[in-house]
XYZ file of C-alpha atoms in Angstrom:
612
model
C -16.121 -130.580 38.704
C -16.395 -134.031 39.858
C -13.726 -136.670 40.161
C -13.070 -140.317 41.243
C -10.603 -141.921 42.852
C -7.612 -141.929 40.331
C -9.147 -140.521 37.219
C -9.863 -137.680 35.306
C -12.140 -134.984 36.377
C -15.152 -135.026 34.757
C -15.539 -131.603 32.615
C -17.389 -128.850 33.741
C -19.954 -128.335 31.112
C -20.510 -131.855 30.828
C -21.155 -132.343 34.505
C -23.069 -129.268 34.657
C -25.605 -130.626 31.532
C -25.832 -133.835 33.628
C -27.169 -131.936 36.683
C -29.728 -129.841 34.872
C -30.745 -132.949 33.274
C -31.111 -134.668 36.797
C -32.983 -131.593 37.984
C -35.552 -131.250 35.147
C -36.345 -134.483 35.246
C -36.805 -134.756 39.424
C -40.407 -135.713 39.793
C -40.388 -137.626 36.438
C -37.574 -140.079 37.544
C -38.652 -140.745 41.035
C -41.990 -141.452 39.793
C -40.270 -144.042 37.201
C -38.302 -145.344 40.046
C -40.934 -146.216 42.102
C -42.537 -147.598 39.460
C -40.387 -150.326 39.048
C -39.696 -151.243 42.350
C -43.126 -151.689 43.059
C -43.017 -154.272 39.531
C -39.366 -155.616 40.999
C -40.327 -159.581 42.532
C -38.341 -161.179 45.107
C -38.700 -164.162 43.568
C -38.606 -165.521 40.384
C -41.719 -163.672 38.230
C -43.548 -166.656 37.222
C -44.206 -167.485 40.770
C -47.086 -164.700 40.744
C -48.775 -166.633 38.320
C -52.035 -168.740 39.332
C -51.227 -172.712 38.566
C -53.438 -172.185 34.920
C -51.519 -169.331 33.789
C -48.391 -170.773 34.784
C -48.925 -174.163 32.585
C -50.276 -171.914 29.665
C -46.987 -170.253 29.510
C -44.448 -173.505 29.631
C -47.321 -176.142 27.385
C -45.052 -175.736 24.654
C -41.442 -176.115 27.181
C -39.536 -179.672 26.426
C -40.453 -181.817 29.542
C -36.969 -181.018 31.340
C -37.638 -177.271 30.624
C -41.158 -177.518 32.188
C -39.944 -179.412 35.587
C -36.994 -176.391 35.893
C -40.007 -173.841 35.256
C -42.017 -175.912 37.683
C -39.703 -175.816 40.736
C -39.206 -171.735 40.720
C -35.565 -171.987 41.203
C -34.354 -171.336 37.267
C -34.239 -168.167 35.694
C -36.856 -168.058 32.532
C -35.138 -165.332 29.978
C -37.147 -163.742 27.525
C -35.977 -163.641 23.715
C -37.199 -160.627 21.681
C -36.100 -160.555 18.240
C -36.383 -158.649 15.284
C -35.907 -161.251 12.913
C -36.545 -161.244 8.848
C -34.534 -162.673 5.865
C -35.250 -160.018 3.427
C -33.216 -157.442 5.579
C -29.421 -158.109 5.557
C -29.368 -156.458 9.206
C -32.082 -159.240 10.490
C -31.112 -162.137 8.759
C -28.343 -163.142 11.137
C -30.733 -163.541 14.045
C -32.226 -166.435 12.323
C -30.964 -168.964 14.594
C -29.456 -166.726 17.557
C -33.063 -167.933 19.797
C -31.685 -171.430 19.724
C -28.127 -170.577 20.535
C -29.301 -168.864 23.216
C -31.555 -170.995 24.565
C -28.573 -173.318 24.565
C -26.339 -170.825 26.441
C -28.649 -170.739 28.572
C -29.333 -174.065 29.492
C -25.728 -174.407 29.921
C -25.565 -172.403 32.843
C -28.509 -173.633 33.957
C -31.600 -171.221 32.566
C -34.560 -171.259 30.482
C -34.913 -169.627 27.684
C -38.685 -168.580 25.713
C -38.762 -166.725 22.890
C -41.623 -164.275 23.884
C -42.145 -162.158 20.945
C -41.242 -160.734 17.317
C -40.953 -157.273 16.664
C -41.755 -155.594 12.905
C -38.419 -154.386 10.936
C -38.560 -152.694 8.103
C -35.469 -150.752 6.350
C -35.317 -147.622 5.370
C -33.138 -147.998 2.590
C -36.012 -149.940 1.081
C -38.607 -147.813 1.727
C -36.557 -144.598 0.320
C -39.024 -142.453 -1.958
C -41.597 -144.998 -0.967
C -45.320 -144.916 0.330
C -43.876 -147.357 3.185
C -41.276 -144.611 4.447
C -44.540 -142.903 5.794
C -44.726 -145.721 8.155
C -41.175 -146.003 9.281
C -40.549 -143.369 12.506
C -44.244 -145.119 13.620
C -42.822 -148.309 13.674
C -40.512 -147.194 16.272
C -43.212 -147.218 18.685
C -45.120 -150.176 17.234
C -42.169 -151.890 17.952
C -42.065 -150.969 21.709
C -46.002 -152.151 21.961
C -45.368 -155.408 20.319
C -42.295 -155.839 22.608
C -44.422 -155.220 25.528
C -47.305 -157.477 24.473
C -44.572 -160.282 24.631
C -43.156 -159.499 27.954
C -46.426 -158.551 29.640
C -47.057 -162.371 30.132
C -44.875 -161.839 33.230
C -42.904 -164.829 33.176
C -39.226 -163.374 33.113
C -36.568 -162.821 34.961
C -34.659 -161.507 32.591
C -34.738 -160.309 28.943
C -32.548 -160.704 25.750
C -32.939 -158.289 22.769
C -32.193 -158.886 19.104
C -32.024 -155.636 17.117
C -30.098 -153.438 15.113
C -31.294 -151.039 13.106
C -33.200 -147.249 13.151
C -36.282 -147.508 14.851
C -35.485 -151.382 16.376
C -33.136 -150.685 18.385
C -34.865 -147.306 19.755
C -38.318 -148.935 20.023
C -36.545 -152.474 22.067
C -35.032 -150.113 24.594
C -38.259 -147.951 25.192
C -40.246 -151.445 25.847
C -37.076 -152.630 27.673
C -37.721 -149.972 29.964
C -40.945 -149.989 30.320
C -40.267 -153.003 31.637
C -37.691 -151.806 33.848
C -37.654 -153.773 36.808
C -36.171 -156.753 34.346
C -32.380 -156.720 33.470
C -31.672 -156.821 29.897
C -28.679 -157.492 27.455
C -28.803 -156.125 24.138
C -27.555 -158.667 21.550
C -26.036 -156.809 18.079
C -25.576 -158.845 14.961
C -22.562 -156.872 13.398
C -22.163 -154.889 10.124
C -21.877 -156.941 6.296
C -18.247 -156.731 4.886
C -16.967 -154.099 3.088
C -17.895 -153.705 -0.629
C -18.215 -150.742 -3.079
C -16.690 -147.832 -1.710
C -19.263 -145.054 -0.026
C -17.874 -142.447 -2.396
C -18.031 -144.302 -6.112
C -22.051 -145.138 -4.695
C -22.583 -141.679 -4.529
C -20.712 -140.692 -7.674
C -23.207 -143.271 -9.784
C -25.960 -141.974 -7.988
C -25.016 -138.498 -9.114
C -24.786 -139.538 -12.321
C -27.974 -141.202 -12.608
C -29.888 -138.836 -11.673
C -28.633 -136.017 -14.177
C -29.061 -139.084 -16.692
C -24.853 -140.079 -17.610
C -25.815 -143.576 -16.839
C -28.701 -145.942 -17.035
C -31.082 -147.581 -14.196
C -28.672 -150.878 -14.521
C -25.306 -149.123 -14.045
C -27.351 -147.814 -10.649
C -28.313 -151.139 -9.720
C -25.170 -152.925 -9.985
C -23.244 -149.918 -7.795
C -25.956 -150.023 -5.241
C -25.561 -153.983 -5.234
C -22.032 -154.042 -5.266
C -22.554 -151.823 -1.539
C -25.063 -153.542 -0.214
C -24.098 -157.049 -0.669
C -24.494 -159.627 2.259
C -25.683 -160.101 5.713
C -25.500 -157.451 8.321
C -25.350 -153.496 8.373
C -25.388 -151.131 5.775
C -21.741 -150.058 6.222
C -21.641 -146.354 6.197
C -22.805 -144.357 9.484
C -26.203 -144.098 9.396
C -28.988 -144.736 11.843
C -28.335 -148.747 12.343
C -24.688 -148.272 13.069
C -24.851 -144.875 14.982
C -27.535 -147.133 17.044
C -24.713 -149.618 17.879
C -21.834 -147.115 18.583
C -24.431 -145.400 20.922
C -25.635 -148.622 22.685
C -22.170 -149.540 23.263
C -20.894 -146.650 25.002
C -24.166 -146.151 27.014
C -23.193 -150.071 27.763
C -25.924 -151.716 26.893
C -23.797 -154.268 24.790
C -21.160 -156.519 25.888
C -17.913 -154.757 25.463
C -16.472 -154.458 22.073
C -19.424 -156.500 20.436
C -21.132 -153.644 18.241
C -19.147 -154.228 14.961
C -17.782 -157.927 15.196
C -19.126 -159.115 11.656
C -21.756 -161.935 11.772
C -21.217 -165.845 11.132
C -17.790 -165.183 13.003
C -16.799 -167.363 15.860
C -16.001 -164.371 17.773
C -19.469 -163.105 17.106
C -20.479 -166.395 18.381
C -18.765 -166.160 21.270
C -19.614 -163.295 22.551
C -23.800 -164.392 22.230
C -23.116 -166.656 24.183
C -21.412 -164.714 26.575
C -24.549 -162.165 26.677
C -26.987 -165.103 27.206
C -24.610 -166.385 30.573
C -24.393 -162.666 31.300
C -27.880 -162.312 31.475
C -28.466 -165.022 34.040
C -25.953 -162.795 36.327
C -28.140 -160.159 36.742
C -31.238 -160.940 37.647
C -32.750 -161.168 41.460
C -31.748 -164.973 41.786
C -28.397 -164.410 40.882
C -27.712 -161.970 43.976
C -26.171 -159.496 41.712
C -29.780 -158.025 40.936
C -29.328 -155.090 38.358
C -32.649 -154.365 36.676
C -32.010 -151.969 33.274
C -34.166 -149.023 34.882
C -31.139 -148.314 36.992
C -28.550 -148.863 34.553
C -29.891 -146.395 32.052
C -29.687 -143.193 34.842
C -29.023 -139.156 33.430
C -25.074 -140.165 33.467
C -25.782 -142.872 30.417
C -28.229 -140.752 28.917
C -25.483 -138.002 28.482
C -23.378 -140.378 27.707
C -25.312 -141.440 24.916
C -25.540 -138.357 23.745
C -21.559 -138.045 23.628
C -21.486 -140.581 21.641
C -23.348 -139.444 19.190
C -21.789 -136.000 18.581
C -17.791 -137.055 19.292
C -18.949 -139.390 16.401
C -21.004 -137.744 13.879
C -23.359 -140.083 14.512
C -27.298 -140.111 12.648
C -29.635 -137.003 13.026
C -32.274 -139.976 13.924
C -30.775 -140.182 17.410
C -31.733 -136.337 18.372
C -35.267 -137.881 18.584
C -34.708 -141.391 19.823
C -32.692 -140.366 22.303
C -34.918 -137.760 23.749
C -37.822 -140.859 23.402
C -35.331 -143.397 25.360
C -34.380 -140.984 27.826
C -38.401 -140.655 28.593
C -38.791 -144.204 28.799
C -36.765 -143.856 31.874
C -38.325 -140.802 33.327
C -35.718 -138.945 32.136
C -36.250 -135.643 30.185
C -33.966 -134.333 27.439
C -34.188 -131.726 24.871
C -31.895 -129.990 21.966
C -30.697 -127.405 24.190
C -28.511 -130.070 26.289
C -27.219 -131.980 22.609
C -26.249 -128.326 21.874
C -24.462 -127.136 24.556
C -22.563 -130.281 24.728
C -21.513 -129.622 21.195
C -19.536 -127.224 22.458
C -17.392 -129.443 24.325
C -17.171 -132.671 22.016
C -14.556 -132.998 19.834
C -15.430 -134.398 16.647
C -13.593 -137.677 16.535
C -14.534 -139.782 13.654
C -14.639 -139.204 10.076
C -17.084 -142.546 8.976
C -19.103 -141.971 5.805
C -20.689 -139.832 5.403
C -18.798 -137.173 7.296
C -15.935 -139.055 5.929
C -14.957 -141.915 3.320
C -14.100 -144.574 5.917
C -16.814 -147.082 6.453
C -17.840 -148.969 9.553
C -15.368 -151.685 9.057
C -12.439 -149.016 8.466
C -13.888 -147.399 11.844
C -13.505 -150.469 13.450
C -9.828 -151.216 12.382
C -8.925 -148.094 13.545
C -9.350 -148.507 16.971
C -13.601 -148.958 17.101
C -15.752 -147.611 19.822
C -12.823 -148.871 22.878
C -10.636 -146.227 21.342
C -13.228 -143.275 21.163
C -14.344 -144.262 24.634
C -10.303 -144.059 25.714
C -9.680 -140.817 24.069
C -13.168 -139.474 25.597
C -12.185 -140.439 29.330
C -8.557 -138.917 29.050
C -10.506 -135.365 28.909
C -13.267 -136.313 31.264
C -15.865 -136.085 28.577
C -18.042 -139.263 29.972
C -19.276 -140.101 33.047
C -17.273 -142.906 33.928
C -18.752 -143.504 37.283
C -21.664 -145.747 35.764
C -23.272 -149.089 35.443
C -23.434 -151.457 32.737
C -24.475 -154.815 32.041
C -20.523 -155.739 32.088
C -20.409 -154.307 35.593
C -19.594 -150.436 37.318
C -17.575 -148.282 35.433
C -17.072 -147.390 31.988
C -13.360 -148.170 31.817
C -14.955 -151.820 31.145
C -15.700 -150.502 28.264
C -11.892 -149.711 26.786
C -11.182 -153.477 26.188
C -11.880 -155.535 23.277
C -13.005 -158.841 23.126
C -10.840 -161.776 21.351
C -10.606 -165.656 20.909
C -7.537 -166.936 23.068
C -7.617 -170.667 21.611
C -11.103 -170.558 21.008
C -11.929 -168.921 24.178
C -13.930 -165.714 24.468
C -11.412 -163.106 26.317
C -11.115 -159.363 27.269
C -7.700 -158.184 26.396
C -7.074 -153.984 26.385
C -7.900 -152.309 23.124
C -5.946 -149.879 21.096
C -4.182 -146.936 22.702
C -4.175 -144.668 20.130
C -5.542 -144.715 16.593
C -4.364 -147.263 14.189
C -5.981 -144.673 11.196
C -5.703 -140.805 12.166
C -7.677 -140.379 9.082
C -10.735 -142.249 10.895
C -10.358 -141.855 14.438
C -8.355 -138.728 15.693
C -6.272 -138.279 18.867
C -8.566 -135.972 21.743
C -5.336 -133.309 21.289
C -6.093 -133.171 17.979
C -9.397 -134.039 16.937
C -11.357 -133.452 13.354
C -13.425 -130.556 15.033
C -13.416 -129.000 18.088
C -17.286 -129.012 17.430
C -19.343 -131.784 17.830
C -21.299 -133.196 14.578
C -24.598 -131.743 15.427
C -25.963 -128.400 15.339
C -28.979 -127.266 16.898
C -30.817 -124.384 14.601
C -33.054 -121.608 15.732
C -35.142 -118.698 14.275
C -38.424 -117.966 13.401
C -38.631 -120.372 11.340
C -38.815 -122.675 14.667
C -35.858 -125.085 15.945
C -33.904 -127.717 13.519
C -30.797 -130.212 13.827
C -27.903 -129.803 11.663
C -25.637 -132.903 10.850
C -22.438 -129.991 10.514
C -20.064 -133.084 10.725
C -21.195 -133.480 6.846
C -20.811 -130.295 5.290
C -17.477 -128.136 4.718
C -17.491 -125.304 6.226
C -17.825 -123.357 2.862
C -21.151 -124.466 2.286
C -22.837 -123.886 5.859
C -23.981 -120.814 5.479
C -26.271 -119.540 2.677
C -29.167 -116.697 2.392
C -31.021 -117.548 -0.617
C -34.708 -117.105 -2.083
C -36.869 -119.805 -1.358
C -37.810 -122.670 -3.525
C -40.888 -124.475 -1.927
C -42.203 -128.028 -2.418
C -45.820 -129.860 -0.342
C -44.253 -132.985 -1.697
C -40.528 -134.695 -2.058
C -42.056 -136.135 -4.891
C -41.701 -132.967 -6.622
C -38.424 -132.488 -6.478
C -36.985 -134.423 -9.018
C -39.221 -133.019 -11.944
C -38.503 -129.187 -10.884
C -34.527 -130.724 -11.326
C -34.518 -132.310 -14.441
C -36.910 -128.942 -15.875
C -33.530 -126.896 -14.547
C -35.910 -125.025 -12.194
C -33.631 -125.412 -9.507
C -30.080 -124.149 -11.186
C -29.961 -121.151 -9.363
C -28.431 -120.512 -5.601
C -31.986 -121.528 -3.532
C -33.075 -122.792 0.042
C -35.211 -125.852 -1.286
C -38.431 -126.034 1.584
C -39.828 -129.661 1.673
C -42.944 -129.176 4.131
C -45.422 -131.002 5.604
C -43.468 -134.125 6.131
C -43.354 -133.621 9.996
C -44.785 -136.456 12.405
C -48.467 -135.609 12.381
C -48.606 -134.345 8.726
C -47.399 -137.684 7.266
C -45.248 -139.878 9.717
C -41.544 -137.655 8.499
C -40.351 -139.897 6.362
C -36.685 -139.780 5.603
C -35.660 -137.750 2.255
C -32.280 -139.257 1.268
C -33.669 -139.077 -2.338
C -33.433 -135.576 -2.557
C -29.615 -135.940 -1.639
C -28.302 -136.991 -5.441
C -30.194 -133.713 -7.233
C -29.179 -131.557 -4.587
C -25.593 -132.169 -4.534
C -25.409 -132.264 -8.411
C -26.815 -128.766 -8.188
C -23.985 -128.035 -5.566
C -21.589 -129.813 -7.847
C -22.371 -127.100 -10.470
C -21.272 -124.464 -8.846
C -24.600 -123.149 -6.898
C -25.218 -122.289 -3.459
C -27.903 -124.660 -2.285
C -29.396 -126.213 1.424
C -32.679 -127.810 2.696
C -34.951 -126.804 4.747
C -37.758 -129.356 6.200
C -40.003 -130.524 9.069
C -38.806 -134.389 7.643
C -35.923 -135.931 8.157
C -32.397 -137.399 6.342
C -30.996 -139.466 9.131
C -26.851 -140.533 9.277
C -27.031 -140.756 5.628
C -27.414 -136.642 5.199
C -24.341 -135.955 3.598
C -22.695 -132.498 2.165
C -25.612 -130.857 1.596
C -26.770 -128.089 4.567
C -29.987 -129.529 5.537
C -31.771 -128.106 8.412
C -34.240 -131.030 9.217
C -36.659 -131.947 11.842
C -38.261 -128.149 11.827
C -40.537 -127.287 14.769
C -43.281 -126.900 15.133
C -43.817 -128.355 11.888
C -46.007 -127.081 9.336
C -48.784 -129.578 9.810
C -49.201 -127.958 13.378
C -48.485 -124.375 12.710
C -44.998 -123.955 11.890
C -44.020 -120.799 10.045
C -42.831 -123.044 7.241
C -46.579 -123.638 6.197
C -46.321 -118.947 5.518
C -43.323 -119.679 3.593
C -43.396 -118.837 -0.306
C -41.460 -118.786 -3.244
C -38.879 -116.177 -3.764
C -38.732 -115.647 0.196
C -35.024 -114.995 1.345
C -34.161 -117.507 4.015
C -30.855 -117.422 6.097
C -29.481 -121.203 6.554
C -26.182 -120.716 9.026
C -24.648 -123.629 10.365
C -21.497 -121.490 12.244
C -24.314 -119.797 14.558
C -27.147 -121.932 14.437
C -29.430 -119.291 12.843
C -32.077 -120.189 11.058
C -34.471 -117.613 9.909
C -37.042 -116.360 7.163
C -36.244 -113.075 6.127
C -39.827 -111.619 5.660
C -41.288 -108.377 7.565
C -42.944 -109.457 10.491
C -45.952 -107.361 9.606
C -46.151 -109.097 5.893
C -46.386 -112.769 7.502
C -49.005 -111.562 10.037
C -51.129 -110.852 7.243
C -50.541 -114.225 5.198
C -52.668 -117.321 5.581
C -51.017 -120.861 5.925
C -50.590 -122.918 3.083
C -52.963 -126.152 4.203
C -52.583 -128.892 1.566
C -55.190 -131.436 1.743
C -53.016 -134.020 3.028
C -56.023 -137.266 3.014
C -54.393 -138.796 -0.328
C -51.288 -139.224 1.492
C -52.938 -141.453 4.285
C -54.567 -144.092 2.527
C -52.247 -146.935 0.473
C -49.684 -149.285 1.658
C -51.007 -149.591 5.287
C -50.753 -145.707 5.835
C -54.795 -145.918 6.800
C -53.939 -148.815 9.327
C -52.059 -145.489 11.542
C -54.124 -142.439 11.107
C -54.783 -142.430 14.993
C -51.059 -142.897 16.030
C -49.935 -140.171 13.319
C -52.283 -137.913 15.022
C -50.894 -138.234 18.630
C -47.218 -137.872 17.206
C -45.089 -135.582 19.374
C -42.834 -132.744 17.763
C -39.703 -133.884 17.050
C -37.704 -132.224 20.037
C -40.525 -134.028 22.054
C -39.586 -137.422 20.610
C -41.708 -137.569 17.865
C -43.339 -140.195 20.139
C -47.223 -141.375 20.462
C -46.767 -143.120 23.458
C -47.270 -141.381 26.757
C -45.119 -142.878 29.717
C-alpha cells in the first residue's frame, strides 16, 4: 500500500493497477516527457516568432492588446471553443470568448481566440447517415484544435467543450500540446424536464405503434428542452464527472447550470486561473504533467464508481495515449472489482444529472472515494496538489465566487450511496471475453436477472434492419440479436440507441433477449444486456463476421463470458460473411473520411487514427 501523511492508504489493487500502468507505459511516457520539455519556452512563446510572424498573429489585436503582445511580458491565452447554436450543449459558449478575454485582461492577459472545433450530437444523428461520422470527429476535433494552437503564440490555453467526442478530442490536442497549461471550461447541464423514465415509456410505445409520431415528439421535446446537457448520464455528462475528478475543471464547476451567476463566476475564475500557471507566472504547471498514470486511473474510477458512458472505455484509453500513457480493458476490469457502484443517474437509475447534483454531486463521490483509498489523492490539478481540493463546492458569498466544503454524506441515498453501503460492490462496467473476441458491458444498467442469457442467434449486416424484423414479430422469441460490421474500420461504429426501444419491448414481453455488436450504445445503453465494442470486429476478422442464424451464443454479464457456442471444427470450415460495405461510404460526407476510417484502431486500442 501507499499512504500520505494523515490520510487513507491508498488500496492495494488500485495502487497495484497504477504501477502496472506506470510500467507498461515506461518508454512511452519518458519519450512524451521529453517531448514536451524540449517544446516547454522560458519565455513567453511568441518571442520565438520572427518580427513578420509575430505581427501576422496580433493584426487583428485592439491597439492596447498589440503593445502588451509587443513587449513579451503578458501572457497571450488561447481560446478553443466548440461553439454552435443548434446544439443545446454549445450554445452557451456563444459569448464565453469575450468574457474571457475580459477576465483576462483584468488580471492583466491577452486573450485570442485561436480556433473552432466541429460538434455534432449524437442524439441528432441517432439512426442517421451522420452517426457514421461521429467517433471520427473525435479525432478531427483534436487536428483542428492543433491547427489553431500550432501558430505558437500561447502561453496558455482555455477549452470550451462538453460533449462525447469534444471533450475527448480537446484533451488529446491539449496534450499534444503538452508543454502549455490548460483549463477546461464546462458549460453545465439544461434544467430538468420530462422525466428519463415517461421518455422511455413513449418511446416504447411508439415503436410497437400505441401512439403516433407527434405524441413522440412532444415527450422527446418536453426532455430536451433548453440550453445545456442532455440530462441523463450519457457520454456529455459522464465526460464532465470524469474531467472533474481527473481535475481538469475548476472544483465543483461540472454541473452548475448555464446563464447562472455562479456559472459566471466561476469562468471567470478559470480564465484568472489560467494566467497562474503558465511559465511567467512562476507557478509553471504545463497539462502534460498534470495528466500522469495516477489521473488516468483516476479517471477511470470515476467512471465505474459512477456508471458512467461505455464511450469512455475508448476515450480514455485514446487520452491516456495522448500522454504516453498506455491503458487497456484489463486495468478498467480489474478495478471493477474494487469500485463500488455509487450512483444510480439514468440510465442505471431514474435520477437525472440535476438530481445527481443535489445529492451531493461529484465533491461527495470524490469524499466517499478517498475515505476507502480508492483515488490517488497525491495528484495535481489545475486548482493545485491534491485531490482533497476537489471535496469543496463552489458558492456566491455576496456575489463573490467562494470555496466552502461540500456535502458530507448524501443528501439522496437513492442517488448517491454511502462507500459502507454502496449500490454494488461492482463497478458499472464489465469487461467480456470469449471467442467471440473482447466486449464492454454497461452491468450498472441491467438487473441482475437479465445478465445472463444463452440463446440462438438472430443476425443483422445493418441496424437498419432491425426494426422491420420487429414489427414482422421475427424477433418474439428468447434471441442474442448480432448487429455486425459497425466497428471503426467497417463504418466509423456508430452508436445504436435506436435499437434500445424494440429491444426492451421484446424484454417487456416476457422474452429473454441481449445484443451483441462490434458498434456501440454509449451512457444511454440502458436495461438491455448489450455486449458492445466487439474485437476484433468483423470488418477485420472478428469471429462475429462466422456467426449465423440459429447459432447458440452465451451472453454472461456475472463472469464476463462471452462466447459462440459452435464446434471449433464447424467454424474452421465456414467462410466470413463479407458484405459489400461501399454503399455505406458515400452520402452525407461519409466519402470525405474513407482514409481516416481505414486507419481506425480497434476499440480497446482507442478506436483512434492518429498515431502519437
Amino acid at each position: 500500500m501507499t499512504t500520505n501523511q494523515n490520510s487513507t492508504a491508498t488500496n492495494e489493487t488500485v495502487a497495484r493497477i497504477t504501477q502496472r500502468i506506470i510500467e507498461r507505459s515506461k518508454e512511452t511516457r519518458s519519450h512524451y516527457l521529453a517531448r514536451i520539455e524540449a517544446a516547454r519556452s522560458k519565455t513567453v512563446h511568441r518571442a520565438q516568432l520572427a518580427c513578420g510572424n509575430l505581427a501576422h498573429g496580433f493584426a487583428a489585436c485592439q491597439n492596447d492588446e498589440k503593445i502588451a503582445l509587443k513587449n513579451m511580458v503578458h501572457n497571450d491565452i488561447a481560446i478553443i471553443s466548440s461553439y454552435n447554436d443548434m446544439l443545446s450543449a454549445h450554445k452557451p459558449y456563444e459569448d464565453y470568448p469575450q468574457k474571457l478575454k475580459d477576465s483576462l485582461r483584468a488580471v492583466g492577459a491577452i486573450g485570442q481566440v485561436a480556433g473552432a472545433v466541429p460538434a455534432m450530437c449524437d442524439g441528432v444523428t441517432q439512426g442517421q447517415d451522420g452517426m457514421e461520422l461521429s467517433l471520427l470527429s473525435r479525432d478531427i476535433i483534436a487536428m483542428s484544435a492543433a491547427v489553431g494552437l500550432s501558430h505558437n503564440m500561447f502561453d496558455g490555453a482555455l477549452y470550451l467543450g462538453i460533449c462525447d467526442k469534444i471533450v475527448p478530442g480537446l484533451v488529446m490536442a491539449a496534450l499534444s500540446f503538452g508543454h502549455l497549461p490548460a483549463v477546461f471550461v464546462p458549460a453545465g447541464p439544461m434544467a430538468s424536464g420530462l422525466p428519463n423514465k415517461e421518455k422511455v415509456r413513449v418511446r416504447q410505445l411508439y415503436a410497437e405503434g400505441k401512439v403516433d409520431r407527434q405524441a413522440l415528439l412532444e415527450a422527446e421535446a418536453a426532455s430536451y428542452h433548453s440550453i445545456g446537457t442532455c440530462t441523463f448520464y450519457g457520454t456529455a455528462n459522464s465526460n464532465q464527472m470524469v474531467m472533474e475528478i481527473m481535475g481538469l475543471h475548476l472544483p465543483g464547476a461540472s454541473f452548475v447550470h448555464p446563464d447562472t451567476s455562479l456559472r459566471e463566476a466561476l469562468n471567470d475564475a478559470a480564465a484568472r486561473q489560467i494566467t497562474r500557471l503558465t511559465e511567467t507566472s512562476g507557478n509553471y504547471l504545463p497539462l502534460g504533467q498534470v495528466v500522469d498514470e495516477k489521473v488516468i486511473v483516476n479517471g477511470i474510477i470515476a467512471l465505474l464508481a459512477t456508471g458512467g458512458s461505455t464511450n469512455l472505455t475508448m476515450h480514455l484509453v485514446a487520452m491516456a495515449r495522448s500522454a504516453g500513457i498506455i491503458i487497456n480493458w484489463d486495468d478498467f476490469s480489474e478495478l471493477s472489482e474494487v469500485i463500488p457502484l455509487l450512483c444510480r443517474i439514468y440510465p442505471n437509475g431514474p435520477a437525472d444529472i440535476n438530481q445527481f447534483q443535489a445529492a451531493g454531486g461529484v465533491t461527495l463521490v470524490i469524499r466517499e472515494l478517498l475515505k476507502k483509498g480508492l483515488l490517488h489523492r497525491d495528484v495535481n490539478t489545475i486548482a493545485g496538489f491534491g485531490l482533497e481540493r476537489y471535496t469543496q463546492e463552489p458558492w456566491l458569498n455576496e456575489g463573490q465566487l467562494a470555496w466552502r466544503e461540500g456535502a458530507f454524506s448524501s443528501l439522496d441515498n437513492n442517488v448517491i450511496a454511502s462507500i459502507e453501503h454502496p449500490f454494488e460492490r461492482h463497478g458499472g462496467t464489465k469487461v467480456m471475453t470469449g471467442n467471440l473476441g473482447r466486449a464492454v458491458m454497461k452491468t450498472s444498467a441491467v438487473p441482475v436477472d437479465n445478465q445472463v442469457i444463452e440463446a440462438p442467434a438472430v443476425v443483422f449486416n445493418s441496424q437498419h434492419d432491425i426494426a422491420p424484423a420487429f414489427e414482422a414479430g421475427k424477433l418474439d422469441r428468447d434471441c442474442v440479436v448480432v448487429v455486425r460490421y459497425q466497428g471503426p474500420q467497417a463504418n466509423g461504429m456508430p452508436e445504436l440507441h435506436k435499437l434500445m426501444p424494440p429491444l426492451g419491448v421484446l424484454m417487456d414481453r416476457g422474452f429473454k433477449i441481449a445484443l451483441v455488436t462490434d458498434g456501440r450504445l454509449s451512457g444511454a445503453s440502458g436495461k438491455v444486456p448489450s455486449a458492445i465494442h466487439v474485437t476484433p470486429e468483423a470488418r477485420t476478422g472478428g469471429l462475429l463476421a462466422k456467426v449465423q442464424n440459429g447459432d447458440l451464443i452465451r451472453v454472461d454479464g456475472r463472469t464476463g463470458e462471452l462466447m459462440l457456442l459452435v464446434d471449433e471444427q464447424e467454424l474452421a470450415q465456414r467462410t466470413p460473411y463479407q458484405p459489400d460495405l461501399s454503399e455505406g461510404h458515400i452520402g452525407c460526407g461519409r466519402e470525405l473520411f474513407g482514409a481516416l476510417r481505414t486507419q481506425l484502431s480497434g476499440a480497446e486500442q482507442g478506436a483512434c487514427c492518429i498515431t502519437f
